PDB file of C-alpha atoms in Angstrom:
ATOM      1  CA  UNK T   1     -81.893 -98.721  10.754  1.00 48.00           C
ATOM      2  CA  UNK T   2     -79.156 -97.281   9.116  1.00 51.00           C
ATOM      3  CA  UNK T   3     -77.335 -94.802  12.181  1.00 52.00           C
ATOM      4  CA  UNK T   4     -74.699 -92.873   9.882  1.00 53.00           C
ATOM      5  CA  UNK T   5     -74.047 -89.517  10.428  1.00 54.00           C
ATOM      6  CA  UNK T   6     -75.089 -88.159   6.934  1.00 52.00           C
ATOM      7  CA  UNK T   7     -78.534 -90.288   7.740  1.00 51.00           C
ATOM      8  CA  UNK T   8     -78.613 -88.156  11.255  1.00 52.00           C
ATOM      9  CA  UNK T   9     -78.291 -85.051   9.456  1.00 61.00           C
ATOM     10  CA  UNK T  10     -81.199 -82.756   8.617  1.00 66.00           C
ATOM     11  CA  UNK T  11     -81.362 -81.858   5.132  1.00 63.00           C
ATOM     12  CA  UNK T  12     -81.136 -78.413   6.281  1.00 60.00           C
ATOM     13  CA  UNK T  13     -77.802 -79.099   7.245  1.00 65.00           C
ATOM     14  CA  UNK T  14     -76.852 -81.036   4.348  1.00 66.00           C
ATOM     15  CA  UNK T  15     -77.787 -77.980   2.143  1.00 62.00           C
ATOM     16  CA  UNK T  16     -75.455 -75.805   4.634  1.00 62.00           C
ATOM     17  CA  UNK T  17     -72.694 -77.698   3.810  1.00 63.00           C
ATOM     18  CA  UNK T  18     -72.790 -78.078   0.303  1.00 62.00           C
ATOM     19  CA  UNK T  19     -73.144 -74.344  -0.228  1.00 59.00           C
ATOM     20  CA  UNK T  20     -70.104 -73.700   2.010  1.00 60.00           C
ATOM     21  CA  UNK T  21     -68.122 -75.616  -0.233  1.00 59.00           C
ATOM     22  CA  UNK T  22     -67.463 -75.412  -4.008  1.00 56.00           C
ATOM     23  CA  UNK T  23     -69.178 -77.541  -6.394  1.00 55.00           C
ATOM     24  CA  UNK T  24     -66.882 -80.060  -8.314  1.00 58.00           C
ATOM     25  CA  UNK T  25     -69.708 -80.884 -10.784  1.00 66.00           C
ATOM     26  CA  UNK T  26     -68.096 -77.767 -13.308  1.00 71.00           C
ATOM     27  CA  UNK T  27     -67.666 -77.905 -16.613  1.00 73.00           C
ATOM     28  CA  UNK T  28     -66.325 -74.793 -19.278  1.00 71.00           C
ATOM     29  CA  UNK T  29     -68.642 -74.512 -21.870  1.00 72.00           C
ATOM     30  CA  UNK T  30     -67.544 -71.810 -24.045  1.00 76.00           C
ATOM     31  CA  UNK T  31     -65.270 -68.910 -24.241  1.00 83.00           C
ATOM     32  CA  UNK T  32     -67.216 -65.343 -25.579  1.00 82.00           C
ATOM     33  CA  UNK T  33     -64.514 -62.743 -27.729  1.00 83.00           C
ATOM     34  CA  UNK T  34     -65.732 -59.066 -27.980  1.00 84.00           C
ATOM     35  CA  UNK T  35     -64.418 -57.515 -31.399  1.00 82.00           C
ATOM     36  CA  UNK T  36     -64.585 -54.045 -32.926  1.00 83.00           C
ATOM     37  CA  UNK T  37     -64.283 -55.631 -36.388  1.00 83.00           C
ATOM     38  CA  UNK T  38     -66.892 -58.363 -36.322  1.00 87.00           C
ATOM     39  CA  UNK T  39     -67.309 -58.993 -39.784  1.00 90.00           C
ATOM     40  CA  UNK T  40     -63.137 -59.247 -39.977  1.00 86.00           C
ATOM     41  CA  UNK T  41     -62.853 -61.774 -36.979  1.00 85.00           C
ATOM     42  CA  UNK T  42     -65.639 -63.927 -37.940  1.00 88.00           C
ATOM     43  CA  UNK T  43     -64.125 -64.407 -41.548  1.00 85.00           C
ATOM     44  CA  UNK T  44     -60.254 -65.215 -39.649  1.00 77.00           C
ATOM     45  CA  UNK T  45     -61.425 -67.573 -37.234  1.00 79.00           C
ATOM     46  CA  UNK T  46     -63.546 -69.869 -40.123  1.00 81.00           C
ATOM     47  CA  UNK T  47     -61.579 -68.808 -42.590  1.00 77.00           C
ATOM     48  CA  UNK T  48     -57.979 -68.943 -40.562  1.00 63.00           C
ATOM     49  CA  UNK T  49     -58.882 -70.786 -38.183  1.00 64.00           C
ATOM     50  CA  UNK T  50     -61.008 -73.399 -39.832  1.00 69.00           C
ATOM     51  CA  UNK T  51     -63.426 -73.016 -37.129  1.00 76.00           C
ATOM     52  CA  UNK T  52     -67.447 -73.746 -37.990  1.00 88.00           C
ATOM     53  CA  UNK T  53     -69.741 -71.419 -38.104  1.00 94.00           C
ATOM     54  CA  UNK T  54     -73.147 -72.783 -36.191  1.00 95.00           C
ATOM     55  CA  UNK T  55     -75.633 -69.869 -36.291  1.00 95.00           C
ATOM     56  CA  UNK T  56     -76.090 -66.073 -36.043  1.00 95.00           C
ATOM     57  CA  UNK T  57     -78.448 -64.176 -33.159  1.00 95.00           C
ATOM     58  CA  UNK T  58     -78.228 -61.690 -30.383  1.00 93.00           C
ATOM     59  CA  UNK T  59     -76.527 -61.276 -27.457  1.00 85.00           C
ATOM     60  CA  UNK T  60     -79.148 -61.461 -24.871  1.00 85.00           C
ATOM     61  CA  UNK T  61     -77.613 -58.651 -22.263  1.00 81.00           C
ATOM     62  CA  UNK T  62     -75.543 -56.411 -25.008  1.00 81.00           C
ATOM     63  CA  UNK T  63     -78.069 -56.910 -27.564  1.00 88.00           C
ATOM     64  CA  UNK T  64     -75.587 -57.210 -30.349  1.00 89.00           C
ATOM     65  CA  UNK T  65     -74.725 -59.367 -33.215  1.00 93.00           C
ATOM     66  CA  UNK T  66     -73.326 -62.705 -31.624  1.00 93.00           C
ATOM     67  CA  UNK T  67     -71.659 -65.638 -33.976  1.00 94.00           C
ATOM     68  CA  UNK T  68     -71.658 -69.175 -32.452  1.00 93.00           C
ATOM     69  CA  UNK T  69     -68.921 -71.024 -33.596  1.00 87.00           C
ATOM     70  CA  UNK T  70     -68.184 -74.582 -33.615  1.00 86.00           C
ATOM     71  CA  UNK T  71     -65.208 -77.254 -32.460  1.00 75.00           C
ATOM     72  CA  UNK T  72     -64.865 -80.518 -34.616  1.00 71.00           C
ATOM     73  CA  UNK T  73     -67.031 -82.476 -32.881  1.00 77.00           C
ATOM     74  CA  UNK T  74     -69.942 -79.734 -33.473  1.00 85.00           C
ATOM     75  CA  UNK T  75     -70.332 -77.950 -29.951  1.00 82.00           C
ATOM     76  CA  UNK T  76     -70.907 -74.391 -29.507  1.00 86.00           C
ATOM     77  CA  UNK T  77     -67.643 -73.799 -28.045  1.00 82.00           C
ATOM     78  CA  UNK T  78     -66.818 -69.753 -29.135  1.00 84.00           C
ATOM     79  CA  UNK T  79     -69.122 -67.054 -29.419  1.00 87.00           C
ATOM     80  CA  UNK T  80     -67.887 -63.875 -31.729  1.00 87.00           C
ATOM     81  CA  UNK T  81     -69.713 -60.825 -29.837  1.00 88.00           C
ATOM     82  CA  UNK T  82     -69.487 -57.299 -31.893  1.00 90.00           C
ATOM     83  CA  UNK T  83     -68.368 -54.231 -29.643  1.00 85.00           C
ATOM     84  CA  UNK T  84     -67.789 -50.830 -29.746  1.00 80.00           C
ATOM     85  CA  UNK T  85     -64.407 -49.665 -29.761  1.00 70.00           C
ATOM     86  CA  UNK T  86     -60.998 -50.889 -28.734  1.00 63.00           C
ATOM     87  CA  UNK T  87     -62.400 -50.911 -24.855  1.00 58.00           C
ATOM     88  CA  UNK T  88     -64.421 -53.689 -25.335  1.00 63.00           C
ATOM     89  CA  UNK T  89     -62.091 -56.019 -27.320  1.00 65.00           C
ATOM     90  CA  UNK T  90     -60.799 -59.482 -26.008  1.00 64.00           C
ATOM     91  CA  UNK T  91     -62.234 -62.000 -23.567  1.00 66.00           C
ATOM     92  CA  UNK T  92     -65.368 -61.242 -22.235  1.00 69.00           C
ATOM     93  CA  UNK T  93     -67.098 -64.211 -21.054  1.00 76.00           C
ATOM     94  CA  UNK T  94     -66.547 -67.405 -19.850  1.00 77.00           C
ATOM     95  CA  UNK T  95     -69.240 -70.198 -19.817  1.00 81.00           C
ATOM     96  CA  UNK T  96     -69.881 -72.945 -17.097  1.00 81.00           C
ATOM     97  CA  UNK T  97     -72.159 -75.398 -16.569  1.00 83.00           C
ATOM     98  CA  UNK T  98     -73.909 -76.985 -13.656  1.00 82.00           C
ATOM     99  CA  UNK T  99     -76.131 -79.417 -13.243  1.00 86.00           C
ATOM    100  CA  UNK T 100     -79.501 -77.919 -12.042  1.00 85.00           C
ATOM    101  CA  UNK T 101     -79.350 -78.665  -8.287  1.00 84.00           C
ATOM    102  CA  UNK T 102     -75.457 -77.095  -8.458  1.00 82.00           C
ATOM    103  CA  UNK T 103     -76.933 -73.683  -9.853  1.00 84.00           C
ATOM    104  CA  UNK T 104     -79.828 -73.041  -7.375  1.00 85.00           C
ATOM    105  CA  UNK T 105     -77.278 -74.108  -4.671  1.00 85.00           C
ATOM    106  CA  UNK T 106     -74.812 -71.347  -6.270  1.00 83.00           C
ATOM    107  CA  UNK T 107     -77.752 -68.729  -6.609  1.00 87.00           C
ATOM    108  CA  UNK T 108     -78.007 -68.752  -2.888  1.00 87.00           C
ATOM    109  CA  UNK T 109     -74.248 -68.995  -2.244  1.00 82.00           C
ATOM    110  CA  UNK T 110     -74.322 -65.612  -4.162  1.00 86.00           C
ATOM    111  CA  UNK T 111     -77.038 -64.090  -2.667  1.00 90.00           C
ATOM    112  CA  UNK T 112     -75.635 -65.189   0.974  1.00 87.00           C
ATOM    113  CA  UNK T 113     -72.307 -63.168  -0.139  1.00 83.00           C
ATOM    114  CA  UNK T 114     -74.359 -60.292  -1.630  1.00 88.00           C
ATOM    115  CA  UNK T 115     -72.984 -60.866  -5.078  1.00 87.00           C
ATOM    116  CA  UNK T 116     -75.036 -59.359  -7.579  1.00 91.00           C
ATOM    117  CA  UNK T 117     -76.130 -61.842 -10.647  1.00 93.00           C
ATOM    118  CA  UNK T 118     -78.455 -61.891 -13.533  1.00 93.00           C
ATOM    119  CA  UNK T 119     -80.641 -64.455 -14.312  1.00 90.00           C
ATOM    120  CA  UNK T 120     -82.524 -65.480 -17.750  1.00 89.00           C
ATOM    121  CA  UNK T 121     -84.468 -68.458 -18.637  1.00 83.00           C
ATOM    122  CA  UNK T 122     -81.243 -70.244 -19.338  1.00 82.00           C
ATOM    123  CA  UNK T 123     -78.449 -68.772 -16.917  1.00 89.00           C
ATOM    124  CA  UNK T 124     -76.824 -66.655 -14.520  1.00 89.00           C
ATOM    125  CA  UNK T 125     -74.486 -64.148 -15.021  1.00 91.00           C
ATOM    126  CA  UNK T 126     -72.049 -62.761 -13.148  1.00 86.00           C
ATOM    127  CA  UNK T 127     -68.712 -60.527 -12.995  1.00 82.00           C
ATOM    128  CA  UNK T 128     -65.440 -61.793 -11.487  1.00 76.00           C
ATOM    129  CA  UNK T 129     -63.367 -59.471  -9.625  1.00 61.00           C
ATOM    130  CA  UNK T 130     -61.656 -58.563 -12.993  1.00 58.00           C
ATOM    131  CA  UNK T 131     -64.957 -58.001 -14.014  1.00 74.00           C
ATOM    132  CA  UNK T 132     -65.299 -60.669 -17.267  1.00 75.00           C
ATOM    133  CA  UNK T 133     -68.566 -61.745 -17.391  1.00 82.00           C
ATOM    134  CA  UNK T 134     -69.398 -65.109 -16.075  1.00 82.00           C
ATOM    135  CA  UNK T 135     -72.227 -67.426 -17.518  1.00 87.00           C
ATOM    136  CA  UNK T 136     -73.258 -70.501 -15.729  1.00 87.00           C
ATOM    137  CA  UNK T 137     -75.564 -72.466 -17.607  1.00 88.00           C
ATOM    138  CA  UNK T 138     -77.860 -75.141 -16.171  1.00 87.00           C
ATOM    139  CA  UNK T 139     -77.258 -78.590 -17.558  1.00 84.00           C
TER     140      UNK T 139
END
């Protein structure tokens, strides 16, 4: 009979703990740029830059034109967002990701601290206190 304390513990308890403390299991996925001049920036950082260019869509919370772009080893590691005007130019998101367990563990550390969040199929997202938008992605 195995009489260690973690084996005493409910698994309320467990879960308790784990959302008290921060998850180590974090990785950054991808850094989002918001540009007046999208057509301009997407040309410098493949052209310049010698980034990759992986794929074309739509943002799925501003609902405009997003361009994936790719490091040498061929992950999505920067996504080109179009923006209006000089107020929304520069960084504007990071990406993290969790494994699956980690996220629903953070959903309820966030809804214990009343932090509002939105959540897709794929991720949550969330403002820091500077307010650039936070995407945690479930791995």
């Amino acid at each position: 009979m195995d009489l260690h304390p973690t084996a005493l513990d409910s698994a309320y308890r467990q879960a308790e703990r784990a959302l008290r403390k921060p998850s180590s299991a974090v990785w950054l996925r991808s850094v989002s740029v918001r540009t007046a001049r999208f057509d301009e920036a997407l040309d410098f950082y493949v052209t310049a830059l010698g980034l990759t260019l992986g794929g074309l869509d739509v943002h799925p919370l501003t609902a405009r034109p997003r361009a994936h772009l790719l490091d040498a080893e061929g992950r999505r590691v920067f996504e080109l967002v179009e923006a209006d005007g000089d107020a929304g130019r520069g960084a504007h998101e990071l990406a993290f990701g969790m494994p699956r367990r980690t996220v629903t563990l953070l959903r309820a550390r966030l809804d214990l601290q009343g932090i509002a969040y939105t959540s897709t199929a794929g991720a949550l997202y969330l403002r820091d206190v500077d307010g650039t938008l936070l995407r945690v992605e479930a791995l």
